[in-house]
């Protein structure tokens, strides 16, 4: 089965300010985008399980038709740039999204 | 009479990172109304604000400032440089002004320089806190305390469009405007709105353009944006860059908490009904952006403070038996550090970064695969540099000879690439203010001045 990594144009994570991490999945066309949305594999429950957050901490799980995009915003796993930081720009936390199944 | 188009040339998304002069000069031929470049970001960490560090070197900034002000003056196009030095503190604004003065002295140009500051008086913050007019910016930020305000080294706030418009209204044309911490799109949005263009389109155009031609595919440096009455156009000046509908749309939501509701000083940009159209293979047209003003005008404050000192040790291991027992080994090492230095340990933090296992994602790592070699970084944070060194040294020497289960390599357990073996990192900092404060007037905390230099 194909995964998001095989189909999406952009899958990324990044700081949205020093206290939040935001992740985007952007598809090449609206057909792929809608097919992925209709498969309902990306759910709040999956995000909570994967990123160790509560449903209230999923600050954003929104689709944006104009960009064929889905955005997820969560609390940062740890405060930015201080003791224990592993990823200053929060740029390498998108990886679980790559392996989400994409429906055939 | 209102112009039918407002053009902005953005040399690069970040002053000091370097950009090809060739494509910038190409952009000048298109007669832009302003040149705008931002240098601000919190992205590289709290140490900049807390320790007064700049994102790039003074030399790198000078080279670009000199080039931009010379070209701007030659063509009578104002140059806006915002969030001076990265953090946009008053000290860095003054330093950038000195660099512009130096450029004027060396080139023999006469410059009229507008300066806007963004440092915030702590007493004002304390007063607004008492009035209940300060709140966290986002759900993951704790309520602000008086201690946070006192601990903060310097507090800045991101200015909106109004301080720029006021400068222009009151003082008229400036060759160069150097400003403190700004919401990145503010200078461009300000001048476009000042010229009578739609605020929604102006803010959206500025939001994309403040990163230069990052919205092109492949990402480039220099961007020209053209704002019209009902839309705007984006074009990379490097012909290798194509502003595609999807690359521009993708950039719209870059680093933002919500895909189409973008909060900024004084209001929210609503992009839900935006249309991105390809007008040629290299140019994208955008329309339908709307700006919804807030009822109460707020600005985002930023500050950071030191929280201790760090030492690290970088270690490698290749032994498969050691790798198999890495978790229990590191746990035992921790216990021995704690037993040897209980008081120091209680005041410190000892953290292992195990690359090859979960160094990048930490506790969020979802695969159980472990690599054939591991890099272990021992991080110690303590109230003093010496204490951090002592604990890091104890952890390193213990790990070096620890008799883990099944060990047959009795030489030593880790390969050490660097000296000093315990590397002092100096102060470690944290962001301690990231809060919205209500203003009585959008320009209230952003004083300005104008000077003539030659």
XYZ file of C-alpha atoms in Angstrom:
558
model
C 0.000 0.000 0.000
C 1.198 3.491 -0.795
C 1.768 5.963 2.014
C 1.558 9.741 2.280
C 5.289 9.880 1.544
C 4.667 8.457 -1.942
C 1.901 10.882 -2.852
C 2.184 14.232 -1.035
C 4.034 17.244 -2.420
C 5.036 18.568 0.996
C 5.083 16.966 4.441
C 6.829 19.153 7.006
C 7.009 20.278 10.615
C 8.211 23.619 11.957
C 7.965 25.940 14.931
C 4.977 28.204 14.965
C 6.504 30.492 17.544
C 8.591 29.098 20.434
C 5.748 27.152 22.069
C 3.955 25.379 19.226
C 4.800 22.921 16.503
C 2.849 22.988 13.271
C 2.776 20.297 10.601
C 1.501 20.473 7.045
C 0.564 17.824 4.511
C 0.099 19.363 1.074
C -1.026 17.344 -1.941
C -0.174 17.937 -5.577
C -3.797 18.111 -6.661
C -7.296 18.227 -5.243
C -7.966 14.640 -6.294
C -5.203 13.233 -4.042
C -6.186 15.682 -1.310
C -9.843 14.632 -1.307
C -9.021 10.967 -1.587
C -6.814 11.216 1.483
C -9.409 13.205 3.444
C -12.132 10.705 2.612
C -10.014 7.823 3.911
C -10.197 9.348 7.443
C -6.865 7.881 8.524
C -5.653 11.172 9.970
C -7.818 11.603 13.051
C -7.510 13.488 16.298
C -7.162 10.121 18.068
C -4.222 9.141 15.862
C -2.528 12.491 16.551
C -3.035 12.146 20.315
C -1.598 8.631 20.301
C 1.344 9.460 18.047
C 2.342 12.818 19.486
C 1.461 12.094 23.143
C -1.050 14.941 23.467
C -4.588 15.252 24.811
C -7.493 16.133 22.468
C -7.508 19.668 23.959
C -3.873 20.057 22.940
C -4.685 19.532 19.284
C -4.887 23.299 18.744
C -5.554 22.886 15.070
C -6.553 20.038 12.784
C -7.877 21.850 9.747
C -8.056 21.377 6.020
C -7.472 24.195 3.555
C -8.990 23.530 0.151
C -7.267 26.437 -1.612
C -3.863 24.805 -0.965
C -4.923 21.103 -0.914
C -3.466 21.207 2.566
C -4.044 19.804 6.028
C -2.550 21.505 9.056
C -1.946 20.138 12.544
C -0.782 22.392 15.384
C 0.257 21.003 18.768
C 2.162 22.143 21.840
C 5.881 21.818 21.239
C 7.257 18.568 22.695
C 9.574 20.769 24.834
C 10.320 24.470 25.163
C 12.330 25.803 22.237
C 16.079 26.072 22.466
C 16.427 25.426 26.169
C 17.666 22.509 28.336
C 16.995 19.153 26.658
C 16.119 20.509 23.205
C 16.506 17.979 20.394
C 15.155 19.966 17.454
C 15.497 23.782 17.614
C 13.272 24.431 14.587
C 10.930 21.472 15.307
C 11.685 20.570 11.719
C 12.096 16.770 12.073
C 8.905 15.827 13.896
C 6.793 15.214 10.796
C 8.061 11.683 10.173
C 5.057 9.706 11.538
C 2.869 11.520 8.967
C 4.978 10.116 6.123
C 3.873 6.576 6.943
C 0.116 7.198 7.039
C -1.548 4.908 4.495
C -2.800 6.490 1.284
C -5.851 4.707 -0.170
C -5.451 3.032 -3.577
C -4.821 59.935 -6.851
C -4.238 56.317 -5.964
C -1.625 54.416 -7.937
C -2.935 51.472 -9.915
C -0.107 49.233 -8.689
C 2.244 49.055 -5.710
C 5.441 47.068 -6.215
C 7.811 45.750 -3.582
C 11.223 44.276 -4.242
C 12.337 41.835 -1.533
C 16.042 40.981 -1.944
C 15.949 38.003 0.417
C 13.919 36.487 3.242
C 16.589 37.193 5.847
C 19.088 40.036 5.858
C 22.622 38.726 6.318
C 22.110 35.320 4.677
C 23.427 36.633 1.343
C 21.663 37.016 -2.015
C 22.769 37.307 -5.652
C 23.057 40.987 -6.589
C 22.284 40.155 -10.204
C 18.621 39.268 -9.625
C 18.118 42.171 -7.252
C 19.392 44.582 -9.936
C 17.042 42.903 -12.413
C 14.199 43.658 -9.993
C 15.198 47.323 -9.781
C 14.522 47.657 -13.517
C 10.856 46.974 -12.742
C 10.590 50.279 -10.815
C 9.533 49.037 -7.369
C 7.939 51.465 -4.903
C 9.872 50.078 -1.957
C 12.642 47.670 -1.042
C 11.888 45.655 2.059
C 13.918 43.108 3.971
C 13.303 41.576 7.350
C 15.988 40.231 9.644
C 13.889 38.943 12.519
C 13.087 35.518 13.871
C 12.760 33.631 17.135
C 13.523 30.446 15.230
C 17.160 30.079 16.180
C 16.454 30.215 19.880
C 16.066 32.257 23.072
C 19.805 32.923 23.515
C 19.684 35.759 20.979
C 17.243 37.829 23.010
C 18.698 36.824 26.370
C 22.376 37.292 25.522
C 22.152 40.063 22.922
C 23.404 37.816 20.099
C 22.606 38.596 16.474
C 21.489 36.083 13.831
C 24.349 37.008 11.452
C 27.677 38.771 11.817
C 28.031 42.545 11.741
C 30.182 42.162 8.615
C 27.484 40.173 6.804
C 24.863 42.792 7.712
C 27.098 45.672 6.669
C 27.781 44.245 3.229
C 24.076 43.957 2.456
C 22.998 47.207 4.114
C 25.632 49.139 2.171
C 24.561 47.581 -1.117
C 20.836 48.087 -0.502
C 21.020 51.699 0.705
C 23.333 52.625 -2.173
C 21.016 51.143 -4.781
C 17.901 52.499 -3.060
C 19.318 56.010 -2.915
C 20.493 55.858 -6.535
C 16.978 54.965 -7.733
C 15.073 57.007 -5.119
C 13.395 53.925 -3.618
C 13.042 53.691 0.186
C 14.717 50.732 1.887
C 12.965 49.185 4.917
C 14.971 46.960 7.251
C 12.950 45.466 10.103
C 13.673 43.489 13.299
C 17.286 44.655 13.353
C 19.807 41.981 14.302
C 17.219 39.211 14.610
C 15.677 40.088 17.948
C 14.934 43.720 17.080
C 16.149 45.225 20.367
C 17.017 48.909 20.656
C 20.728 48.041 20.835
C 20.589 46.238 17.512
C 18.520 49.004 15.917
C 21.232 51.470 16.924
C 23.909 49.130 15.579
C 22.111 48.887 12.217
C 21.787 52.685 12.150
C 25.554 52.895 12.697
C 26.075 50.499 9.776
C 23.898 52.705 7.556
C 25.861 55.772 8.707
C 29.117 53.972 7.920
C 27.770 53.155 4.451
C 26.831 56.808 3.929
C 30.294 57.948 5.048
C 32.073 55.489 2.772
C 29.955 56.115 -0.315
C 29.520 59.869 0.135
C 25.733 59.508 0.061
C 23.445 61.771 2.044
C 20.850 59.624 3.810
C 17.673 60.488 5.633
C 17.141 57.642 8.093
C 13.905 56.871 9.928
C 14.293 54.804 13.088
C 11.528 52.995 15.016
C 12.175 51.250 18.337
C 10.356 48.268 19.862
C 11.777 47.739 23.384
C 9.003 47.673 25.969
C 9.212 49.316 29.380
C 8.803 46.647 32.086
C 6.772 49.022 34.280
C 4.184 49.350 31.548
C 3.904 45.548 31.319
C 3.449 45.244 35.100
C 0.773 47.937 34.997
C -1.099 46.281 32.101
C -0.900 42.932 33.925
C -2.679 44.517 36.903
C -5.339 45.840 34.523
C -5.824 42.316 33.115
C -4.629 43.413 29.667
C -1.848 40.856 29.178
C -2.546 37.261 28.182
C -0.564 34.243 26.925
C -0.105 33.947 23.163
C -1.421 30.437 22.555
C -2.589 27.553 24.706
C 0.892 26.286 25.559
C 2.126 29.506 27.193
C 1.699 29.953 30.966
C 0.191 33.098 32.499
C 2.763 35.870 32.861
C 4.140 36.473 36.364
C 5.926 39.492 37.810
C 8.986 37.264 38.214
C 9.003 36.570 34.453
C 9.011 40.301 33.767
C 11.853 40.910 36.230
C 13.885 37.927 34.923
C 13.541 39.015 31.283
C 16.718 40.606 29.965
C 14.958 42.833 27.425
C 11.358 42.805 26.258
C 10.415 43.629 22.678
C 7.030 43.665 20.964
C 6.174 43.009 17.345
C 4.943 46.259 15.832
C 2.129 46.340 13.307
C 1.702 48.578 10.288
C 0.729 51.762 12.159
C 4.177 52.842 13.458
C 5.480 52.808 9.870
C 2.488 54.747 8.556
C 2.869 57.333 11.331
C 6.548 57.842 10.516
C 5.685 58.399 6.848
C 2.747 60.694 7.629
C 4.619 62.866 10.074
C 8.128 62.880 8.647
C 7.677 62.232 4.936
C 10.107 60.370 2.731
C 13.066 58.533 4.264
C 15.816 56.862 2.252
C 16.117 54.139 4.849
C 13.844 52.967 7.655
C 15.510 50.821 10.309
C 13.171 49.333 12.850
C 13.067 47.164 15.921
C 11.020 44.009 16.364
C 8.235 43.888 13.820
C 5.664 41.397 12.717
C 7.566 40.364 9.599
C 5.015 41.597 7.034
C 4.409 44.976 8.744
C 6.595 47.380 6.707
C 5.275 46.183 3.347
C 1.670 46.000 4.513
C 2.006 49.459 6.074
C 3.221 51.190 2.944
C 0.702 49.424 0.703
C -2.214 50.303 3.002
C -0.849 53.845 3.282
C -1.036 54.082 -0.515
C -4.729 53.162 -0.319
C -4.607 49.454 -1.175
C -6.854 46.826 0.395
C -5.538 45.743 3.845
C -6.413 42.065 3.283
C -4.425 41.861 0.058
C -1.642 44.027 1.478
C -1.143 41.801 4.546
C -1.358 38.585 2.538
C 1.097 39.854 -0.070
C 3.477 40.950 2.688
C 3.112 37.670 4.583
C 4.266 35.686 1.554
C 6.849 38.214 0.378
C 8.648 38.714 3.690
C 10.418 35.401 3.046
C 11.633 36.583 -0.364
C 11.252 34.024 -3.134
C 10.853 31.062 -0.760
C 7.366 30.735 -2.269
C 8.916 29.814 -5.633
C 9.820 26.348 -6.820
C 12.687 25.788 -6.381
C 13.083 28.272 -3.517
C 14.963 31.402 -4.577
C 16.011 34.657 -2.918
C 14.690 37.777 -4.646
C 10.975 38.350 -5.164
C 8.957 41.101 -6.831
C 5.358 41.509 -5.711
C 2.856 43.708 -7.506
C -0.270 44.720 -5.633
C -3.325 45.859 -7.575
C -6.766 46.960 -6.485
C -8.239 43.454 -6.373
C -5.291 41.029 -6.432
C -1.521 40.677 -6.243
C 1.141 38.988 -8.366
C 4.313 37.179 -7.266
C 7.390 36.671 -9.416
C 10.853 35.351 -8.586
C 13.548 37.586 -10.056
C 15.773 34.558 -10.546
C 14.295 33.001 -13.709
C 15.005 29.549 -12.266
C 12.213 30.091 -9.706
C 8.583 29.415 -10.621
C 5.840 30.858 -8.419
C 3.400 27.965 -8.734
C -0.092 28.136 -7.286
C 0.730 25.263 -4.926
C 4.129 26.611 -3.852
C 2.603 30.020 -3.091
C -0.411 28.491 -1.333
C 1.933 26.229 0.642
C 4.008 29.186 1.719
C 0.879 30.998 2.924
C 0.494 28.496 5.753
C 4.199 28.123 6.518
C 5.054 28.453 10.236
C 1.499 29.503 11.085
C -0.773 27.863 13.660
C -3.848 27.857 11.430
C -3.982 27.299 7.664
C -6.171 30.271 6.737
C -6.687 32.420 9.863
C -3.443 34.311 10.396
C -3.406 36.456 13.526
C -1.196 39.520 13.590
C -1.013 42.887 15.323
C -4.437 44.501 15.200
C -6.348 41.787 13.420
C -6.671 38.490 11.602
C -5.999 37.745 7.970
C -8.730 35.435 6.665
C -7.650 33.465 3.596
C -10.470 30.935 3.500
C -11.842 32.200 0.218
C -8.531 32.974 -1.439
C -7.921 32.062 -5.049
C -4.438 31.189 -6.318
C -4.164 31.321 -10.118
C -1.340 30.609 -12.526
C -1.105 33.546 -14.944
C 2.093 32.401 -16.621
C 4.451 29.557 -15.826
C 6.445 31.811 -13.508
C 3.839 34.190 -12.078
C 1.072 33.482 -9.570
C -1.960 35.712 -8.959
C -3.700 35.787 -5.586
C -7.069 37.311 -4.716
C -9.819 37.056 -2.097
C -7.738 37.750 1.039
C -9.567 39.603 3.814
C -8.340 41.437 6.929
C -10.624 41.434 9.989
C -9.563 44.072 12.581
C -9.586 43.109 16.266
C -11.829 44.982 18.713
C -8.883 45.435 21.088
C -5.480 46.145 19.553
C -2.793 43.811 20.895
C 0.891 43.260 20.151
C 2.952 40.163 20.831
C 5.770 40.610 23.350
C 8.893 38.451 23.368
C 11.607 38.036 25.988
C 14.061 35.448 27.239
C 16.346 34.900 30.217
C 19.312 32.686 31.163
C 18.401 29.618 33.237
C 21.834 28.089 33.897
C 25.040 26.834 32.310
C 25.660 23.741 30.241
C 28.437 21.291 29.511
C 28.195 18.469 27.017
C 30.236 15.431 26.094
C 29.960 13.836 22.636
C 30.519 10.051 22.703
C 30.230 7.277 20.135
C 29.784 3.551 20.546
C 30.045 0.788 17.963
C 30.130 -2.307 20.177
C 26.985 -4.419 19.600
C 26.911 -5.713 23.176
C 27.175 -2.174 24.573
C 24.429 -1.039 22.174
C 22.195 -3.896 23.309
C 22.527 -2.717 26.916
C 22.531 1.014 26.282
C 19.387 1.859 28.293
C 20.407 0.033 31.461
C 23.969 1.345 31.136
C 22.889 4.973 30.898
C 20.523 4.466 33.837
C 23.357 3.070 35.981
C 25.636 5.948 34.995
C 22.939 8.395 36.078
C 22.603 6.671 39.436
C 26.351 6.806 40.024
C 26.484 10.531 39.214
C 23.592 11.085 41.600
C 25.219 9.044 44.391
C 28.590 10.786 44.019
C 27.265 14.353 43.791
C 23.790 14.312 45.391
C 23.578 18.045 46.122
C 24.843 19.109 42.723
C 22.659 16.535 40.967
C 19.567 17.863 42.739
C 20.223 21.353 41.322
C 21.037 20.120 37.825
C 19.587 18.274 34.862
C 21.368 15.347 33.216
C 19.969 14.491 29.790
C 21.116 11.852 27.309
C 20.654 12.384 23.593
C 21.057 8.979 21.959
C 21.419 9.399 18.195
C 20.834 6.169 16.314
C 18.019 5.388 18.728
C 15.814 8.418 19.421
C 18.108 11.466 19.368
C 15.896 13.602 17.105
C 12.377 12.692 18.211
C 13.063 11.772 21.835
C 10.054 10.267 23.554
C 7.980 10.642 20.367
C 10.169 8.175 18.467
C 7.901 5.459 17.087
C 10.338 2.940 15.619
C 12.230 0.480 17.809
C 15.020 -0.003 15.315
C 18.467 0.809 16.738
C 21.411 1.661 14.501
C 24.705 -0.251 14.307
C 26.457 2.666 16.001
C 25.188 5.265 18.446
C 26.164 8.810 19.237
C 25.466 9.667 22.858
C 25.537 13.310 23.849
C 25.616 13.851 27.590
C 23.996 17.195 28.391
C 24.274 18.688 31.866
C 22.647 21.962 32.911
C 23.536 23.446 36.307
C 23.460 26.795 38.112
C 27.207 27.288 37.426
C 29.545 26.317 34.593
C 31.858 24.549 37.036
C 29.068 22.404 38.456
C 27.961 21.441 34.943
C 31.547 20.473 34.131
C 31.926 18.339 37.264
C 28.726 16.360 36.645
C 29.418 15.978 32.932
C 32.923 14.744 33.764
C 31.555 12.223 36.262
C 29.005 10.933 33.726
C 31.625 10.703 30.993
C 34.264 8.878 33.043
C 31.664 6.500 34.480
C 30.295 5.688 31.033
C 33.827 5.212 29.695
C 34.564 2.271 32.007
C 31.139 1.050 33.136
C 31.046 -2.775 33.324
C 27.771 -3.301 31.446
C 26.278 -6.785 31.283
C 28.112 -9.156 28.964
C 31.007 -6.795 28.301
C 34.008 -8.371 26.581
C 35.575 -5.139 25.282
C 37.380 -4.073 28.415
C 39.453 -1.269 26.836
C 36.813 1.449 27.123
C 33.152 1.764 26.159
C 33.037 4.916 24.080
C 34.929 6.656 21.298
C 35.467 10.359 22.010
C 35.955 12.641 19.005
C 36.472 16.053 20.604
C 38.516 17.917 23.153
C 37.849 19.298 25.592
C 36.131 16.033 26.467
C 33.581 18.039 28.436
C 32.683 21.007 26.277
C 31.458 24.110 28.139
C 28.495 25.666 26.310
C 28.095 28.702 28.538
C 24.661 30.063 29.401
C 21.486 28.259 28.431
C 18.377 30.416 28.045
C 14.625 30.100 27.675
C 11.782 32.175 26.279
C 9.868 33.451 29.292
C 7.586 36.071 27.726
C 5.464 35.284 24.698
C 2.340 37.226 25.544
C -0.149 39.588 23.991
C -0.508 43.040 25.498
C -3.323 45.464 24.770
C -2.273 48.899 23.585
C -4.187 52.143 23.955
C -2.897 53.134 20.548
C -1.090 50.953 17.945
C 1.925 53.286 18.078
C 1.962 53.657 21.879
C 5.154 51.671 22.567
C 7.038 52.291 19.302
C 8.816 55.673 19.407
C 10.558 56.985 16.304
C 13.154 59.523 15.232
C 14.584 60.780 11.970
C 18.191 61.752 11.238
C 20.129 63.104 8.287
C 23.604 61.665 7.778
C 26.312 61.968 5.171
